[in-house]
């Protein structure tokens, strides 16, 4: 089953039938919102808006562990993330899609791992008992390999879909994750550029790391909503980010539905 992690309302797609809404508890607390389980031509997908209803959680306060744990508990094996990013690489234009293949981590205050010792399970209706025991009693030091953090198979599928749809996209890109919620200074973006970052956003880490810790495949469609600080001459506003995501909404949904149908 596929998990879609993105904005709210992404499941409002013609032909996609909502099966149920699942509110879950996890050993890490509550996920950002209810999971929407949906069916498309016999194929299942689960949607979760990472910022919750009405965009109530800023990036540094999202309960990433609960969100990713919930997906795994529902039987998700692959997570497709949709996110808004700023463009750093001068080849990128606002509105482009980027299938990132690497990340840089500049987050500061978020829990970044499931491996923190022994947890108590407060969860009776768990459907994945074995999995829960395996990870929850993981009172050992674990260093997962993230040499190639993104799933190459998912990225290839997405590339084919973007080609078919005639959407302007880039097959590679290094995503720098900043802590937020403030945007970056021009100097920070210059530094990130020198370090090899192509795009900048605030949510990829720890989502991808946590998904990998639970052996889930992960790919990300990053939509360039703005040119990053100092790349653009203008001041950045949240409005331009929201506006661009709105403009790209139909294209994003087309890619999602084709990905589910694949
Ligand atoms: N910086 C960080 N996160 C973002 C940006 C940005 O410029 N645009 C959208 N998310």
Coordinates of C-alpha atoms and ligand atoms in Angstrom, one line a residue:
X1 CA 0.0 0.0 0.0
X2 CA 1.1 3.5 -0.8
X3 CA 1.2 6.4 1.7
X4 CA 0.8 10.0 0.4
X5 CA 2.2 12.6 2.7
X6 CA 1.4 16.1 1.6
X7 CA -1.1 19.0 1.7
X8 CA -4.7 18.6 2.8
X9 CA -7.3 17.8 0.2
X10 CA -5.0 15.9 -2.1
X11 CA -7.4 12.9 -1.9
X12 CA -10.2 14.9 -3.6
X13 CA -9.6 13.3 -6.9
X14 CA -12.1 12.1 -9.5
X15 CA -12.4 8.3 -9.4
X16 CA -10.7 8.0 -6.0
X17 CA -13.1 6.5 -3.4
X18 CA -12.7 7.3 0.2
X19 CA -13.0 4.1 2.2
X20 CA -12.5 5.3 5.8
X21 CA -10.9 7.8 8.0
X22 CA -8.5 6.4 10.6
X23 CA -7.5 8.3 13.7
X24 CA -4.5 6.5 15.3
X25 CA -2.6 6.7 18.5
X26 CA 1.1 5.8 18.4
X27 CA 3.8 5.3 21.1
X28 CA 5.0 8.7 20.0
X29 CA 1.6 10.5 20.4
X30 CA -0.9 11.6 17.8
X31 CA -0.3 11.9 14.1
X32 CA -1.0 15.3 12.5
X33 CA -4.5 14.3 11.4
X34 CA -6.7 11.4 10.6
X35 CA -5.4 9.1 7.8
X36 CA -7.7 8.9 4.8
X37 CA -7.8 5.4 3.3
X38 CA -8.9 5.5 -0.3
X39 CA -9.3 3.1 -3.3
X40 CA -8.5 3.7 -6.9
X41 CA -9.5 0.8 -9.2
X42 CA -8.9 -1.7 -6.5
X43 CA -5.6 -0.2 -5.4
X44 CA -5.3 1.3 -1.9
X45 CA -3.6 4.5 -0.8
X46 CA -3.5 6.3 2.5
X47 CA -3.3 10.1 2.7
X48 CA -2.0 12.2 5.6
X49 CA -1.6 16.0 5.6
X50 CA 1.7 16.6 7.4
X51 CA 0.7 20.0 8.8
X52 CA -2.7 18.8 10.0
X53 CA -6.1 20.4 9.4
X54 CA -5.9 24.1 8.7
X55 CA -2.1 23.8 8.6
X56 CA -1.9 23.9 12.4
X57 CA 1.6 22.4 12.9
X58 CA 4.6 24.4 11.8
X59 CA 7.5 22.3 10.4
X60 CA 9.5 22.2 13.6
X61 CA 6.5 21.0 15.6
X62 CA 5.1 18.3 13.4
X63 CA 5.0 14.9 15.2
X64 CA 7.1 13.2 12.4
X65 CA 7.5 10.0 14.4
X66 CA 3.8 9.6 14.9
X67 CA 3.0 10.4 11.3
X68 CA 5.5 7.8 9.9
X69 CA 4.7 5.2 12.6
X70 CA 1.0 5.5 11.7
X71 CA 1.6 4.8 8.0
X72 CA 3.6 1.7 8.9
X73 CA 0.9 0.5 11.2
X74 CA -1.6 0.8 8.4
X75 CA 0.5 -1.4 6.3
X76 CA 2.1 1.3 4.0
X77 CA 5.3 0.1 2.3
X78 CA 6.0 3.1 0.1
X79 CA 5.7 6.8 1.0
X80 CA 5.2 9.4 -1.7
X81 CA 5.8 12.9 -0.3
X82 CA 4.7 16.1 -1.9
X83 CA 6.3 19.3 -0.7
X84 CA 6.8 22.9 -1.4
X85 CA 10.4 24.0 -1.7
X86 CA 12.5 27.1 -2.6
X87 CA 14.8 26.9 -5.6
X88 CA 18.5 27.5 -5.1
X89 CA 20.1 26.1 -8.3
X90 CA 19.8 28.8 -11.0
X91 CA 18.6 26.2 -13.5
X92 CA 15.4 25.9 -11.5
X93 CA 12.3 27.9 -12.2
X94 CA 9.2 28.5 -10.0
X95 CA 6.7 25.9 -10.8
X96 CA 9.2 23.2 -11.7
X97 CA 9.0 19.7 -10.1
X98 CA 12.1 18.2 -8.6
X99 CA 12.6 14.5 -7.9
X100 CA 15.2 14.8 -5.2
X101 CA 17.9 12.1 -4.9
X102 CA 19.9 13.4 -1.9
X103 CA 19.4 15.5 1.2
X104 CA 21.4 17.7 3.5
X105 CA 20.2 18.0 7.1
X106 CA 20.3 21.4 8.9
X107 CA 17.5 20.7 11.3
X108 CA 18.1 21.5 15.0
X109 CA 15.4 20.6 17.5
X110 CA 13.3 17.7 16.2
X111 CA 13.4 14.0 17.2
X112 CA 15.2 12.3 14.3
X113 CA 15.0 8.6 15.1
X114 CA 12.9 5.8 16.5
X115 CA 15.9 4.2 18.1
X116 CA 16.0 5.9 21.5
X117 CA 15.6 3.0 23.9
X118 CA 12.7 1.2 25.3
X119 CA 9.1 2.5 24.9
X120 CA 5.9 1.4 26.4
X121 CA 3.1 0.5 24.1
X122 CA -0.2 2.2 25.1
X123 CA -1.9 0.8 22.1
X124 CA -4.4 -2.1 22.2
X125 CA -5.7 -2.1 18.7
X126 CA -2.4 -2.5 17.1
X127 CA -2.5 -4.4 13.8
X128 CA 1.3 -4.8 13.4
X129 CA 2.3 -6.4 16.7
X130 CA 5.5 -8.0 15.5
X131 CA 6.7 -4.8 14.0
X132 CA 5.9 -2.8 17.0
X133 CA 7.8 -5.2 19.3
X134 CA 10.8 -5.3 17.0
X135 CA 11.3 -1.6 17.0
X136 CA 9.9 -0.5 20.3
X137 CA 12.2 -2.8 22.3
X138 CA 15.1 -1.6 20.2
X139 CA 17.3 -0.6 23.1
X140 CA 20.3 -0.8 21.0
X141 CA 22.3 1.7 18.9
X142 CA 21.3 1.6 15.3
X143 CA 22.8 3.5 12.4
X144 CA 20.8 3.1 9.2
X145 CA 22.5 3.4 5.9
X146 CA 21.2 6.5 3.9
X147 CA 23.9 6.6 1.1
X148 CA 21.0 6.5 -1.4
X149 CA 18.0 7.7 0.7
X150 CA 15.4 7.8 -2.0
X151 CA 13.8 4.8 -3.7
X152 CA 15.2 4.5 -7.3
X153 CA 12.2 2.5 -8.5
X154 CA 9.7 5.1 -7.3
X155 CA 11.8 7.9 -8.8
X156 CA 11.8 6.2 -12.1
X157 CA 8.1 5.6 -12.1
X158 CA 7.6 9.3 -11.2
X159 CA 9.9 10.3 -14.0
X160 CA 7.9 8.3 -16.5
X161 CA 4.6 9.9 -15.3
X162 CA 6.1 13.5 -15.4
X163 CA 7.3 12.8 -19.0
X164 CA 3.8 11.5 -20.0
X165 CA 2.2 14.5 -18.5
X166 CA 4.6 17.0 -20.1
X167 CA 5.4 18.6 -16.7
X168 CA 8.7 20.5 -16.5
X169 CA 10.8 18.6 -14.0
X170 CA 14.3 17.7 -12.9
X171 CA 15.3 14.1 -12.2
X172 CA 17.9 14.9 -9.5
X173 CA 18.3 17.4 -6.8
X174 CA 19.8 17.8 -3.3
X175 CA 17.2 19.0 -0.8
X176 CA 18.6 21.0 2.1
X177 CA 16.3 20.8 5.2
X178 CA 16.3 23.8 7.4
X179 CA 14.7 24.1 10.8
X180 CA 12.3 26.9 10.2
X181 CA 9.7 28.2 10.7
X182 CA 11.6 31.3 9.5
X183 CA 12.8 31.4 6.0
X184 CA 16.6 31.5 5.3
X185 CA 18.9 34.5 5.1
X186 CA 20.5 35.3 1.7
X187 CA 23.9 34.3 3.3
X188 CA 22.5 30.9 4.4
X189 CA 21.2 30.2 0.9
X190 CA 24.6 31.2 -0.6
X191 CA 26.3 28.8 1.9
X192 CA 23.8 26.0 1.1
X193 CA 24.4 26.5 -2.6
X194 CA 28.2 26.1 -2.1
X195 CA 27.5 22.9 -0.2
X196 CA 25.7 21.5 -3.2
X197 CA 22.0 22.1 -2.3
X198 CA 19.6 22.6 -5.2
X199 CA 16.4 23.1 -3.3
X200 CA 15.5 24.1 0.3
X201 CA 12.6 23.0 2.5
X202 CA 11.7 22.3 6.1
X203 CA 10.2 18.8 6.2
X204 CA 12.1 16.1 4.3
X205 CA 14.3 15.4 7.4
X206 CA 13.3 13.5 9.5
X207 CA 10.4 12.1 7.4
X208 CA 12.7 10.2 5.0
X209 CA 15.0 9.0 7.8
X210 CA 12.1 7.7 9.9
X211 CA 10.6 5.9 6.9
X212 CA 13.9 4.3 6.2
X213 CA 14.2 3.2 9.8
X214 CA 10.9 1.3 9.4
X215 CA 12.1 -0.2 6.1
X216 CA 9.7 1.9 3.9
X217 CA 10.5 3.2 0.5
X218 CA 10.4 6.9 0.1
X219 CA 10.3 9.4 -2.8
X220 CA 9.5 13.1 -2.9
X221 CA 7.9 15.4 -5.5
X222 CA 9.2 18.8 -4.6
X223 CA 7.4 21.7 -6.2
X224 CA 9.4 25.0 -6.5
X225 CA 7.1 27.6 -5.1
X226 CA 9.6 30.4 -5.0
X227 CA 13.3 31.2 -5.6
X228 CA 15.1 31.0 -2.3
X229 CA 16.3 34.0 -0.3
X230 CA 18.8 36.2 -2.2
X231 CA 18.3 34.2 -5.4
X232 CA 15.1 36.2 -5.9
X233 CA 15.5 39.9 -5.6
X234 CA 12.1 40.1 -3.8
X235 CA 11.1 39.4 -0.2
X236 CA 9.6 36.0 0.2
X237 CA 6.0 35.6 1.3
X238 CA 3.9 32.6 2.4
X239 CA 1.3 33.8 0.0
X240 CA 3.5 33.0 -3.0
X241 CA 4.1 29.5 -1.7
X242 CA 0.4 28.9 -1.2
X243 CA -0.5 30.4 -4.5
X244 CA 2.0 28.2 -6.4
X245 CA 0.8 25.1 -4.7
X246 CA -2.7 26.0 -5.7
X247 CA -1.7 26.5 -9.3
X248 CA 0.1 23.2 -9.3
X249 CA -2.7 21.3 -7.5
X250 CA -4.2 19.6 -10.5
X251 CA -0.8 18.5 -11.9
X252 CA 0.1 17.1 -8.5
X253 CA -3.1 15.1 -8.3
X254 CA -2.6 13.7 -11.8
X255 CA 0.8 12.5 -10.8
X256 CA -0.5 11.0 -7.6
X257 CA -3.4 9.1 -9.2
X258 CA -1.1 7.7 -12.0
X259 CA 1.4 6.7 -9.3
X260 CA -1.3 4.8 -7.4
X261 CA -2.6 3.2 -10.6
X262 CA 0.9 2.1 -11.6
Ligands
LIG1 N1 12.8 27.9 2.2 C1 12.4 26.9 3.0 N2 11.3 26.2 2.8 C2 10.5 26.5 1.8 C3 10.8 27.6 0.9 C4 12.0 28.3 1.1 O1 12.4 29.2 0.3 N3 9.8 27.6 0.0 C5 8.9 26.7 0.3 N4 9.3 26.0 1.4

